[in-house]
Short mmCIF file of C-alpha atoms and ligand atoms in Angstrom, two decimals:
data_model
loop_
_atom_site.label_atom_id
_atom_site.label_comp_id
_atom_site.label_asym_id
_atom_site.label_seq_id
_atom_site.Cartn_x
_atom_site.Cartn_y
_atom_site.Cartn_z
CA MET A 1 14.20 23.54 34.77
CA ASP A 2 16.92 26.17 34.54
CA TYR A 3 19.24 25.27 31.69
CA SER A 4 21.66 28.17 32.17
CA ASN A 5 24.24 25.99 33.94
CA ILE A 6 24.57 23.65 31.01
CA VAL A 7 24.09 25.87 27.94
CA ARG A 8 27.21 27.45 26.45
CA LYS A 9 27.57 31.12 27.46
CA ASN A 10 27.84 32.38 23.86
CA ILE A 11 24.62 30.58 22.94
CA GLN A 12 22.77 32.00 25.92
CA LYS A 13 23.72 35.48 24.72
CA LEU A 14 23.05 34.75 21.03
CA ALA A 15 20.79 37.13 19.15
CA PRO A 16 19.59 34.73 16.46
CA TYR A 17 19.36 35.71 12.81
CA SER A 18 15.94 37.18 12.24
CA THR A 19 14.56 36.09 8.90
CA ALA A 20 12.46 38.18 6.58
CA ARG A 21 9.44 35.91 6.92
CA ASP A 22 9.65 35.93 10.74
CA GLU A 23 8.70 39.56 10.77
CA ALA A 24 6.20 39.38 7.95
CA GLN A 25 2.65 39.89 9.12
CA SER A 26 -0.44 38.34 7.65
CA GLY A 27 -2.39 40.28 5.09
CA LEU A 28 0.70 41.20 3.07
CA SER A 29 0.72 40.29 -0.57
CA VAL A 30 3.67 42.13 -2.10
CA TYR A 31 6.96 40.72 -0.85
CA LEU A 32 9.84 43.11 -1.45
CA ASP A 33 11.69 42.38 1.76
CA ALA A 34 13.99 39.46 1.01
CA ASN A 35 15.56 40.19 -2.37
CA GLU A 36 13.82 37.17 -3.85
CA SER A 37 12.95 36.91 -7.51
CA PRO A 38 9.36 38.03 -8.12
CA TYR A 39 8.88 35.40 -10.84
CA GLU A 40 6.80 32.56 -9.44
CA ASN A 41 8.09 29.06 -10.18
CA GLY A 42 7.10 27.30 -6.97
CA VAL A 43 10.43 27.81 -5.22
CA ASN A 44 11.30 31.49 -5.78
CA ARG A 45 10.27 32.36 -2.20
CA TYR A 46 12.19 31.41 0.93
CA PRO A 47 10.64 28.51 2.85
CA ASP A 48 8.94 28.89 6.23
CA PRO A 49 11.92 28.90 8.64
CA LYS A 50 9.65 27.65 11.44
CA GLN A 51 8.08 24.86 9.35
CA ARG A 52 4.76 25.66 10.99
CA GLU A 53 2.51 23.48 8.84
CA LEU A 54 4.79 20.47 8.98
CA LYS A 55 5.12 20.85 12.75
CA GLU A 56 1.35 20.90 13.10
CA THR A 57 1.08 17.67 11.13
CA ILE A 58 3.79 16.00 13.20
CA SER A 59 2.19 17.34 16.34
CA LYS A 60 -1.07 15.59 15.44
CA ILE A 61 0.60 12.32 14.47
CA LYS A 62 2.89 12.16 17.51
CA CYS A 63 0.56 13.87 20.02
CA VAL A 64 3.26 16.35 21.03
CA PRO A 65 2.68 20.15 21.02
CA SER A 66 4.42 22.06 18.20
CA GLU A 67 6.53 24.04 20.67
CA ASN A 68 8.20 20.78 21.71
CA ILE A 69 9.23 19.84 18.18
CA PHE A 70 12.43 20.70 16.34
CA ILE A 71 12.71 19.69 12.69
CA GLY A 72 16.20 19.12 11.33
CA ASN A 73 17.91 18.22 8.08
CA GLY A 74 17.92 14.60 9.28
CA SER A 75 18.38 13.68 12.95
CA ASP A 76 22.02 14.25 12.19
CA GLU A 77 21.41 18.01 12.26
CA ALA A 78 19.79 17.76 15.69
CA ILE A 79 22.75 15.71 16.97
CA ASP A 80 25.23 18.31 15.75
CA LEU A 81 23.17 21.17 17.18
CA LEU A 82 23.04 19.53 20.61
CA PHE A 83 26.84 19.68 20.69
CA ARG A 84 26.89 23.28 19.52
CA VAL A 85 24.32 24.39 22.10
CA PHE A 86 25.59 22.51 25.14
CA CYS A 87 29.26 21.60 24.74
CA GLU A 88 32.20 23.94 25.13
CA PRO A 89 34.80 22.76 22.59
CA GLY A 90 38.05 21.52 24.11
CA LYS A 91 36.55 21.44 27.58
CA ASP A 92 33.28 19.56 27.92
CA ASN A 93 32.63 15.87 27.30
CA VAL A 94 29.76 13.56 26.40
CA VAL A 95 29.10 9.96 27.36
CA ALA A 96 27.60 7.33 25.05
CA ILE A 97 26.87 3.64 25.03
CA SER A 98 28.99 1.36 22.85
CA PRO A 99 28.43 -0.12 20.33
CA THR A 100 26.00 2.37 18.88
CA TYR A 101 25.22 4.72 16.00
CA GLY A 102 28.42 6.26 14.59
CA MET A 103 27.23 9.85 14.15
CA TYR A 104 27.45 10.80 17.85
CA LYS A 105 31.19 10.23 17.82
CA VAL A 106 31.70 12.00 14.49
CA ALA A 107 29.73 15.02 15.71
CA ALA A 108 31.79 15.03 18.92
CA GLN A 109 35.05 15.03 16.96
CA ILE A 110 33.87 17.78 14.63
CA ASN A 111 32.93 19.91 17.61
CA ASP A 112 36.17 19.09 19.46
CA VAL A 113 34.34 17.51 22.38
CA GLU A 114 35.66 14.50 24.29
CA TYR A 115 33.62 11.36 23.57
CA ARG A 116 33.46 8.79 26.36
CA GLU A 117 32.24 5.31 25.48
CA VAL A 118 30.73 2.90 27.99
CA LEU A 119 30.34 -0.70 26.87
CA LEU A 120 26.91 -2.26 27.08
CA GLU A 121 26.69 -5.57 28.93
CA GLU A 122 27.43 -8.80 27.03
CA ASP A 123 23.70 -9.17 26.26
CA PHE A 124 23.65 -5.53 25.02
CA SER A 125 21.66 -4.33 28.04
CA LEU A 126 22.18 -0.91 29.64
CA ASN A 127 23.76 -0.44 33.06
CA ALA A 128 22.83 3.02 34.38
CA GLY A 129 25.44 2.88 37.14
CA LYS A 130 28.29 2.44 34.66
CA ILE A 131 27.06 5.32 32.50
CA LEU A 132 26.69 7.68 35.47
CA ALA A 133 30.12 6.66 36.78
CA ALA A 134 31.67 7.81 33.50
CA THR A 135 30.31 11.36 33.88
CA ASP A 136 31.92 14.30 35.65
CA SER A 137 31.14 18.00 36.09
CA CYS A 138 32.05 18.66 32.43
CA SER A 139 29.68 16.01 31.04
CA LYS A 140 26.91 17.73 29.13
CA LEU A 141 25.23 15.03 27.04
CA ILE A 142 24.54 11.31 27.40
CA PHE A 143 23.64 9.43 24.20
CA LEU A 144 21.36 6.43 24.49
CA CYS A 145 19.92 4.74 21.43
CA SER A 146 16.78 2.64 21.86
CA PRO A 147 16.19 0.42 19.92
CA ASN A 148 19.94 0.50 19.57
CA ASN A 149 21.81 0.45 16.28
CA PRO A 150 23.45 -1.98 15.45
CA THR A 151 22.35 -4.34 18.24
CA GLY A 152 18.60 -3.95 17.61
CA ASN A 153 17.44 -4.19 21.24
CA MET A 154 15.41 -1.73 23.33
CA LEU A 155 17.30 -0.38 26.33
CA ASP A 156 15.68 -1.01 29.69
CA SER A 157 13.42 1.94 30.49
CA ALA A 158 14.05 1.78 34.25
CA GLU A 159 17.79 2.25 33.59
CA ILE A 160 17.07 5.19 31.27
CA GLU A 161 14.81 6.74 33.91
CA ARG A 162 17.54 6.46 36.50
CA ILE A 163 20.07 8.14 34.23
CA ALA A 164 17.64 10.94 33.40
CA SER A 165 16.86 11.60 37.07
CA GLU A 166 20.43 11.54 38.33
CA PHE A 167 22.34 13.21 35.47
CA LYS A 168 22.57 17.00 35.57
CA GLY A 169 23.05 17.42 31.81
CA ILE A 170 20.95 16.40 28.81
CA VAL A 171 19.97 12.78 28.14
CA VAL A 172 19.49 12.11 24.44
CA VAL A 173 17.33 9.07 23.65
CA ASP A 174 17.60 8.26 19.94
CA GLU A 175 14.40 6.48 18.90
CA ALA A 176 15.08 6.26 15.16
CA TYR A 177 13.67 2.70 15.16
CA ILE A 178 10.90 3.08 17.74
CA ASP A 179 8.16 2.41 15.14
CA PHE A 180 9.39 -1.18 14.83
CA SER A 181 9.31 -1.79 18.57
CA SER A 182 6.48 -3.24 20.60
CA GLU A 183 7.30 -0.75 23.37
CA GLU A 184 6.24 2.89 23.65
CA GLY A 185 9.47 4.81 24.07
CA PHE A 186 9.77 8.11 25.92
CA LEU A 187 7.97 10.58 23.67
CA ARG A 188 4.80 10.70 25.78
CA ARG A 189 6.82 11.00 28.98
CA LEU A 190 8.86 14.11 28.19
CA ASN A 191 6.97 16.05 30.89
CA GLU A 192 8.56 13.80 33.52
CA PHE A 193 12.08 14.45 32.26
CA PRO A 194 12.85 18.11 31.46
CA ASN A 195 16.46 17.18 30.65
CA MET A 196 15.54 14.57 28.04
CA VAL A 197 15.71 14.97 24.24
CA VAL A 198 14.02 12.27 22.15
CA LEU A 199 15.26 11.94 18.57
CA GLN A 200 13.10 10.43 15.85
CA THR A 201 13.29 10.50 12.06
CA LEU A 202 11.33 10.07 8.85
CA SER A 203 14.28 8.14 7.37
CA LYS A 204 13.40 4.62 8.49
CA ALA A 205 9.82 3.39 9.06
CA TRP A 206 8.40 6.49 7.36
CA ALA A 207 10.30 5.74 4.15
CA MET A 208 11.61 9.26 3.50
CA ALA A 209 15.38 8.91 3.94
CA GLY A 210 15.87 10.90 0.75
CA LEU A 211 14.06 13.94 2.14
CA ARG A 212 16.37 14.36 5.15
CA ILE A 213 13.92 15.09 7.95
CA GLY A 214 14.59 14.25 11.59
CA PHE A 215 13.06 15.43 14.84
CA ALA A 216 14.14 16.41 18.30
CA PHE A 217 11.34 16.41 20.86
CA ALA A 218 12.04 18.17 24.16
CA ASP A 219 11.13 20.92 26.60
CA ALA A 220 10.18 24.13 24.74
CA ALA A 221 13.25 25.93 26.11
CA ILE A 222 15.59 23.32 24.59
CA ILE A 223 13.71 23.43 21.28
CA SER A 224 14.08 27.19 21.13
CA LEU A 225 17.84 26.93 21.78
CA LEU A 226 18.20 24.45 18.90
CA SER A 227 16.09 26.71 16.69
CA ASN A 228 18.24 29.75 17.45
CA VAL A 229 21.40 27.95 16.37
CA LYS A 230 20.12 26.15 13.25
CA TYR A 231 20.46 27.64 9.76
CA PRO A 232 17.35 29.79 9.38
CA TYR A 233 16.08 27.96 6.30
CA ASN A 234 17.30 24.47 7.14
CA ILE A 235 14.39 22.65 5.46
CA GLY A 236 13.66 23.58 1.84
CA SER A 237 10.12 24.37 0.73
CA ASP A 238 9.89 21.39 -1.63
CA THR A 239 11.01 19.12 1.20
CA GLN A 240 8.42 20.53 3.60
CA GLU A 241 5.69 20.16 1.01
CA ARG A 242 6.68 16.65 -0.02
CA ALA A 243 6.86 15.45 3.59
CA GLN A 244 3.50 17.01 4.30
CA LYS A 245 2.02 15.12 1.36
CA LEU A 246 3.66 11.77 2.21
CA LEU A 247 2.56 12.04 5.84
CA GLY A 248 -1.00 11.90 4.51
CA SER A 249 -0.72 8.12 4.42
CA LEU A 250 0.59 6.42 7.52
CA PRO A 251 3.02 3.48 7.15
CA TYR A 252 1.53 1.14 9.75
CA GLU A 253 0.69 -1.66 7.29
CA LYS A 254 4.23 -1.61 5.89
CA ILE A 255 5.71 -1.64 9.39
CA LYS A 256 3.60 -4.70 10.19
CA THR A 257 4.87 -6.45 7.06
CA ILE A 258 8.48 -5.61 7.90
CA LYS A 259 8.04 -6.93 11.44
CA ASN A 260 6.55 -10.17 10.08
CA GLU A 261 9.45 -10.51 7.65
CA ARG A 262 11.88 -9.88 10.51
CA GLY A 263 10.34 -12.81 12.38
CA ARG A 264 10.37 -15.06 9.34
CA LEU A 265 13.96 -14.22 8.38
CA SER A 266 15.09 -14.81 11.94
CA GLU A 267 13.41 -18.26 12.10
CA VAL A 268 14.94 -19.45 8.83
CA LEU A 269 18.38 -18.02 9.63
CA LYS A 270 18.47 -20.21 12.76
CA THR A 271 18.49 -23.30 10.56
CA ILE A 272 21.37 -22.21 8.32
CA PRO A 273 24.82 -23.69 8.98
CA GLY A 274 27.43 -21.04 9.77
CA VAL A 275 24.92 -18.86 11.60
CA GLU A 276 26.00 -18.72 15.23
CA GLY A 277 23.35 -16.42 16.62
CA ILE A 278 20.55 -14.02 15.80
CA TYR A 279 19.95 -11.22 18.27
CA GLU A 280 16.41 -10.20 19.27
CA SER A 281 15.49 -7.10 17.31
CA ASP A 282 13.02 -4.27 17.93
CA ALA A 283 14.20 -2.55 14.74
CA ASN A 284 14.02 -3.12 10.97
CA PHE A 285 17.27 -5.05 10.87
CA LEU A 286 18.79 -8.18 12.34
CA LEU A 287 22.23 -8.45 13.84
CA VAL A 288 23.44 -11.91 12.89
CA LYS A 289 26.58 -13.62 14.10
CA PHE A 290 28.37 -15.79 11.54
CA LYS A 291 31.24 -18.21 11.80
CA ASN A 292 32.90 -16.60 8.77
CA PRO A 293 31.40 -13.10 8.44
CA ARG A 294 33.82 -11.91 5.76
CA GLU A 295 33.15 -14.94 3.59
CA VAL A 296 29.40 -14.49 3.97
CA TYR A 297 29.68 -10.79 3.22
CA ASP A 298 31.57 -11.46 -0.02
CA LYS A 299 29.14 -14.18 -1.03
CA LEU A 300 26.26 -11.76 -0.62
CA VAL A 301 28.04 -9.00 -2.55
CA ASN A 302 28.72 -11.41 -5.41
CA ALA A 303 24.99 -12.05 -5.54
CA GLY A 304 24.39 -8.29 -5.70
CA ILE A 305 23.34 -7.92 -2.04
CA VAL A 306 25.03 -5.46 0.27
CA VAL A 307 24.67 -5.68 4.05
CA ARG A 308 26.56 -3.90 6.84
CA ASP A 309 29.64 -5.56 8.28
CA ARG A 310 29.65 -4.73 12.00
CA SER A 311 32.16 -7.40 13.00
CA SER A 312 34.80 -4.84 14.04
CA GLN A 313 32.41 -3.13 16.51
CA PRO A 314 32.78 -3.81 20.24
CA LEU A 315 30.80 -6.89 21.37
CA CYS A 316 29.83 -7.53 17.72
CA GLY A 317 32.56 -9.97 16.64
CA GLY A 318 31.40 -12.03 13.63
CA CYS A 319 28.28 -9.90 13.14
CA LEU A 320 26.62 -8.62 10.00
CA ARG A 321 23.68 -6.23 10.20
CA ILE A 322 21.00 -7.12 7.67
CA SER A 323 18.18 -4.67 6.95
CA ILE A 324 14.75 -6.20 6.40
CA GLY A 325 13.79 -5.80 2.74
CA LEU A 326 10.88 -6.98 0.62
CA ALA A 327 9.93 -10.64 0.97
CA ARG A 328 11.61 -11.55 -2.29
CA GLU A 329 14.76 -9.66 -1.33
CA ASN A 330 14.88 -11.48 2.00
CA ASP A 331 14.27 -14.74 0.14
CA LYS A 332 17.28 -14.04 -2.03
CA VAL A 333 19.44 -13.47 1.08
CA LEU A 334 18.29 -16.79 2.48
CA LYS A 335 18.92 -18.62 -0.80
CA VAL A 336 22.45 -17.21 -1.10
CA LEU A 337 23.21 -18.11 2.53
CA LYS A 338 21.89 -21.63 2.02
CA GLY A 339 23.97 -21.97 -1.13
CA GLU A 340 20.84 -22.53 -3.23
CA SER A 341 20.60 -21.23 -6.75
CA TYR A 342 18.61 -18.06 -7.28
CA THR A 343 17.52 -16.22 -10.36
CA ASN A 344 18.25 -12.56 -10.57
CA SER A 345 14.76 -11.16 -10.53
CA ARG A 346 13.60 -9.10 -13.46
CA PHE A 347 11.30 -6.97 -11.35
CA VAL A 348 11.13 -3.20 -11.00
CA SER A 349 8.90 -0.84 -9.12
CA LEU A 350 8.73 2.73 -10.39
CA THR A 351 6.82 5.89 -9.63
CA ARG A 352 6.57 8.91 -11.88
CA VAL A 353 4.99 12.17 -10.79
CA THR A 354 4.48 15.12 -13.12
CA LYS A 355 2.03 18.00 -13.19
CA GLU A 356 -0.27 15.90 -15.39
CA THR A 357 0.00 12.40 -13.97
CA ASN A 358 0.93 10.46 -10.87
CA ILE A 359 1.84 6.88 -11.74
CA SER A 360 3.05 3.87 -9.80
CA LEU A 361 4.06 0.75 -11.68
CA ASP A 362 5.40 -2.70 -10.82
CA VAL A 363 6.69 -4.85 -13.64
CA ASP A 364 7.95 -8.41 -13.48
CA ILE A 365 9.13 -9.74 -16.82
CA ASP A 366 8.78 -13.26 -15.45
CA GLY A 367 5.19 -12.82 -14.35
CA SER A 368 5.36 -13.40 -10.59
CA PHE A 369 2.13 -11.58 -9.69
CA GLU A 370 -1.35 -10.93 -10.97
CA SER A 371 -1.62 -7.98 -13.31
CA LYS A 372 -3.94 -5.10 -12.53
CA ASN A 373 -4.24 -1.96 -14.59
CA ASP A 374 -6.05 1.12 -13.40
CA THR A 375 -5.49 4.13 -15.65
CA GLY A 376 -8.97 5.58 -15.29
CA ILE A 377 -9.60 4.83 -18.99
CA PRO A 378 -11.49 1.52 -19.22
CA PHE A 379 -10.64 0.82 -22.86
CA PHE A 380 -6.95 1.51 -22.32
CA ASP A 381 -7.02 -0.77 -19.23
CA HIS A 382 -8.54 -3.45 -21.43
CA MET A 383 -5.66 -3.12 -23.93
CA LEU A 384 -3.03 -3.18 -21.18
CA ASP A 385 -4.66 -6.25 -19.67
CA GLN A 386 -4.25 -7.95 -23.05
CA LEU A 387 -0.65 -6.84 -23.20
CA ALA A 388 0.08 -8.27 -19.75
CA PHE A 389 -1.84 -11.50 -20.29
CA HIS A 390 -0.35 -12.38 -23.66
CA SER A 391 3.22 -11.34 -22.87
CA GLY A 392 3.35 -13.14 -19.53
CA VAL A 393 4.77 -9.93 -18.06
CA SER A 394 3.16 -8.94 -14.75
CA ILE A 395 2.04 -5.33 -14.76
CA ARG A 396 0.55 -3.54 -11.76
CA LEU A 397 -0.30 -0.04 -12.86
CA ASN A 398 -2.01 2.76 -10.99
CA VAL A 399 -2.51 6.16 -12.59
CA ILE A 400 -4.05 9.36 -11.37
CA GLY A 401 -4.10 11.41 -14.56
CA ASP A 402 -5.58 14.69 -15.75
CA LEU A 403 -8.42 12.96 -17.58
CA GLU A 404 -10.52 16.07 -17.18
CA VAL A 405 -8.24 17.53 -19.89
CA ASP A 406 -8.09 14.43 -22.12
CA GLU A 407 -6.45 10.99 -22.40
CA HIS A 408 -3.28 12.27 -23.98
CA HIS A 409 -1.01 12.72 -20.92
CA THR A 410 -2.18 9.53 -19.29
CA VAL A 411 -1.56 7.39 -22.38
CA GLU A 412 1.79 8.99 -23.14
CA ASP A 413 3.05 8.83 -19.54
CA VAL A 414 1.98 5.20 -19.15
CA ALA A 415 3.95 4.36 -22.31
CA ILE A 416 7.02 6.21 -20.98
CA ILE A 417 7.03 4.56 -17.56
CA LEU A 418 6.18 1.13 -18.99
CA GLY A 419 9.00 1.29 -21.54
CA ASP A 420 11.38 2.52 -18.89
CA ALA A 421 10.33 -0.26 -16.52
CA VAL A 422 10.76 -3.03 -19.11
CA ASN A 423 14.16 -1.64 -19.99
CA LYS A 424 15.25 -1.42 -16.34
CA ALA A 425 13.85 -4.84 -15.48
CA LEU A 426 15.85 -6.38 -18.33
CA GLY A 427 19.05 -4.95 -16.86
CA SER A 428 22.07 -5.98 -18.91
CA LYS A 429 19.77 -7.89 -21.30
CA GLU A 430 22.24 -10.74 -21.14
CA GLY A 431 20.79 -13.97 -22.50
CA ILE A 432 17.50 -12.60 -23.81
CA GLY A 433 16.04 -13.48 -27.22
CA ARG A 434 16.18 -9.83 -28.31
CA TYR A 435 13.83 -10.27 -31.31
CA GLY A 436 10.12 -10.95 -31.44
CA PHE A 437 7.72 -11.27 -34.36
CA VAL A 438 4.22 -12.54 -34.80
CA LEU A 439 1.29 -12.61 -37.19
CA PRO A 440 -1.89 -13.56 -35.37
CA MET A 441 -5.30 -13.65 -37.01
CA ASP A 442 -8.77 -12.68 -35.92
CA ASP A 443 -10.95 -10.93 -38.33
CA SER A 444 -7.89 -8.71 -38.05
CA LEU A 445 -4.29 -9.30 -38.91
CA ALA A 446 -1.53 -7.58 -36.95
CA GLU A 447 2.12 -7.93 -37.75
CA VAL A 448 4.45 -6.83 -34.98
CA ALA A 449 8.21 -7.11 -34.88
CA ILE A 450 10.39 -6.01 -31.97
CA ASP A 451 14.12 -5.57 -31.63
CA MET A 452 15.30 -4.96 -28.04
CA GLY A 453 18.80 -4.16 -29.25
CA GLY A 454 18.81 -0.60 -27.90
CA ARG A 455 17.71 1.61 -30.81
CA ALA A 456 14.47 3.53 -30.53
CA TRP A 457 12.23 3.54 -33.60
CA LEU A 458 8.58 3.10 -34.44
CA ASN A 459 7.32 2.06 -37.83
CA TRP A 460 3.52 2.42 -37.77
CA ASN A 461 1.48 1.15 -40.62
CA VAL A 462 -2.05 1.13 -39.26
CA SER A 463 -5.11 3.16 -40.07
CA PHE A 464 -8.38 3.15 -38.20
CA ASP A 465 -11.76 3.68 -39.84
CA ASN A 466 -13.04 5.86 -37.01
CA ASN A 467 -11.53 8.61 -34.90
CA GLN A 468 -12.69 6.97 -31.71
CA ILE A 469 -13.34 3.57 -30.21
CA GLY A 470 -16.08 4.39 -27.73
CA THR A 471 -14.65 7.59 -26.29
CA PHE A 472 -11.02 6.61 -26.80
CA PRO A 473 -9.24 8.51 -29.62
CA THR A 474 -7.65 6.03 -32.04
CA GLU A 475 -4.78 8.42 -32.77
CA MET A 476 -3.55 7.66 -29.24
CA PHE A 477 -2.45 4.15 -30.28
CA ARG A 478 0.33 5.41 -32.49
CA HIS A 479 1.33 7.84 -29.77
CA PHE A 480 1.38 5.07 -27.17
CA PHE A 481 3.65 2.80 -29.18
CA TYR A 482 5.85 5.70 -30.23
CA SER A 483 6.42 6.76 -26.59
CA LEU A 484 6.91 3.14 -25.61
CA ALA A 485 9.53 2.55 -28.33
CA ILE A 486 11.51 5.57 -27.16
CA ALA A 487 11.32 4.73 -23.46
CA MET A 488 12.00 1.02 -24.03
CA LYS A 489 14.83 1.82 -26.44
CA SER A 490 13.38 -0.66 -28.92
CA THR A 491 12.63 -0.81 -32.58
CA ILE A 492 8.97 -1.64 -33.09
CA TYR A 493 7.27 -2.37 -36.44
CA ILE A 494 3.50 -2.57 -36.42
CA SER A 495 1.10 -3.02 -39.29
CA ALA A 496 -2.49 -4.13 -39.08
CA THR A 497 -5.60 -4.56 -41.17
CA GLY A 498 -9.11 -5.56 -40.20
CA GLN A 499 -12.83 -4.89 -40.32
CA ASN A 500 -13.42 -3.52 -36.87
CA ASP A 501 -11.36 -0.89 -35.03
CA HIS A 502 -11.86 -2.47 -31.61
CA HIS A 503 -10.67 -5.84 -32.87
CA LYS A 504 -7.83 -4.27 -34.75
CA ALA A 505 -6.57 -2.45 -31.64
CA GLU A 506 -6.90 -5.54 -29.52
CA CYS A 507 -5.12 -7.58 -32.15
CA ILE A 508 -2.22 -5.11 -32.15
CA PHE A 509 -1.85 -5.28 -28.37
CA LYS A 510 -2.00 -9.08 -28.39
CA ALA A 511 0.51 -9.36 -31.20
CA PHE A 512 2.75 -6.84 -29.50
CA ALA A 513 2.48 -8.80 -26.25
CA ARG A 514 3.42 -12.05 -27.97
CA SER A 515 6.39 -10.42 -29.66
CA LEU A 516 7.52 -8.91 -26.39
CA LYS A 517 7.26 -12.31 -24.74
CA MET A 518 9.66 -13.74 -27.34
CA ALA A 519 12.05 -10.83 -27.17
CA VAL A 520 12.48 -10.78 -23.38
CA LYS A 521 12.58 -14.52 -22.93
CA LYS A 522 15.79 -15.95 -21.54
CA GLU A 523 17.29 -18.28 -24.10
CA GLN A 524 18.24 -21.78 -22.97
CA PHE A 525 21.64 -21.68 -24.60
CA ASN A 526 24.21 -19.42 -23.11
CA TYR A 527 25.06 -16.46 -25.26
CA LYS A 528 25.05 -12.78 -24.54
CA LEU A 529 22.75 -10.26 -26.23
CA PRO A 530 22.92 -11.26 -29.89
CA THR A 531 24.57 -8.26 -31.43
CA THR A 532 27.78 -7.61 -33.26
CA LYS A 533 27.92 -4.03 -32.01
CA GLY A 534 27.92 -4.66 -28.28
CA ILE A 535 25.04 -3.97 -25.95
CA LEU A 536 23.54 -0.52 -26.40
C1 PLP B 601 19.36 5.95 10.74
C2 PLP B 601 19.52 6.54 12.08
C3 PLP B 601 19.19 7.87 12.30
C4 PLP B 601 18.60 8.68 11.20
O1 PLP B 601 19.31 9.74 10.85
P1 PLP B 601 18.69 10.77 9.80
O2 PLP B 601 19.74 11.80 9.77
O3 PLP B 601 17.40 11.25 10.36
O4 PLP B 601 18.50 10.05 8.52
C5 PLP B 601 19.32 8.37 13.58
N1 PLP B 601 19.77 7.60 14.58
C6 PLP B 601 20.06 6.31 14.39
C7 PLP B 601 20.50 5.48 15.54
C8 PLP B 601 19.97 5.75 13.14
O5 PLP B 601 20.30 4.47 12.95
#
């Protein structure tokens, strides 16, 4: 297809910025061409402006050749670039369905391009005839979003096909939510439609909204136009690397869970008074029509839940858009809507990645799941199992640590993330016992006292007879509780005596667990954190 009729004249003539690394040939090892710092720190060099490796990975996952892939700083970059490549400001126009994603209109306004909206049918379906009727000789882009945001439905593919065949400009099909749909979408059919651009993103199903990576898939000539206009280094090197790494595990299980939750939420919502309708969704959200949307919105906010109020959008009167969360988050929504009481959960999920360790940790102070500790150090796992069991706190811990060096980093980093997690899970600490103390007996005696009042301190009065228990260095115990005290912002006193180091260590962990259980327990009577100095 010849695009010269629809591409802006200045862009056709553009000599794009040629980056240093574009011209670099292989086999070079001394880079004195780009005025970079020669001191290596991981990011002192400019990133690959063509994102070759990342494109190869995407190419394999999506089964689309690299030359048909554009990678942007979110799909939002691709949307903006489409305007800049195809639309003459102050002269051209674009046509879009309504209601739909808000960025098309914003990008149109920024680029001074007329934005024509064509209402979907009452049931949110697409009418190709109406869209085509809204175009004229200055129409350059048509925006279709499928599954559509905020309505959640797939647009009829026969209607899209008709628009693509009859329209002389570019048809943009935004498939940000396609992973949640049971239908295929248009990615595999780009060969049939040389004037079609399919947008997808890593922000939704792929769980990387924070990275800002979106894709445009299209004919190689369109991709090269977008690439000429983009900032040369639009995707940072850390971002490219991180995406590459995260794409190593595919999200299909999570997508399945979200789709199941979508079904469950939808079924229960039907039974709740005040709910007037739930629209079929092929996305990871539900559009729900309420009798009193504003009231419901405020009720949810008061419970700490924020959803999107879409009631002012065309055809969406009374509607809130609710993203599908974790099962317990969805449960909370349902409880609030039903007017049932709910407890604010004391659960957190954290990850911590450093050069030495890669840790993921779930903690529920109120013990909602089975604990499982995998640090790679069996004895340490055994101690943490005791901690979880005797405190009633659920701990799910997974560590990949540099054990080939020694246990130090793993033990220290586990203490840091665990303390941080307990602290975060406790939130405002309102209503907790704050103090814990215990003196259990085996052949060992451990005395542990905890104050969760906010000051970090460890008093350690324990000595071990041997330097190691098995292969585990006994000096690491002090270090563990010290790091924990700091991260948990708690004062911890520990003293212990006993005949056998293994028993002594186990006794300390049990006693600590029992003390923690007391300190984090919600008191029956209603008072705030017992302190005269306010909550730290
Ligand atoms: C969320 C969303 C996007 C994603 O935009 P990014 O910039 O890639 O995060 C694109 N289109 C639609 C319709 C969306 O809802």
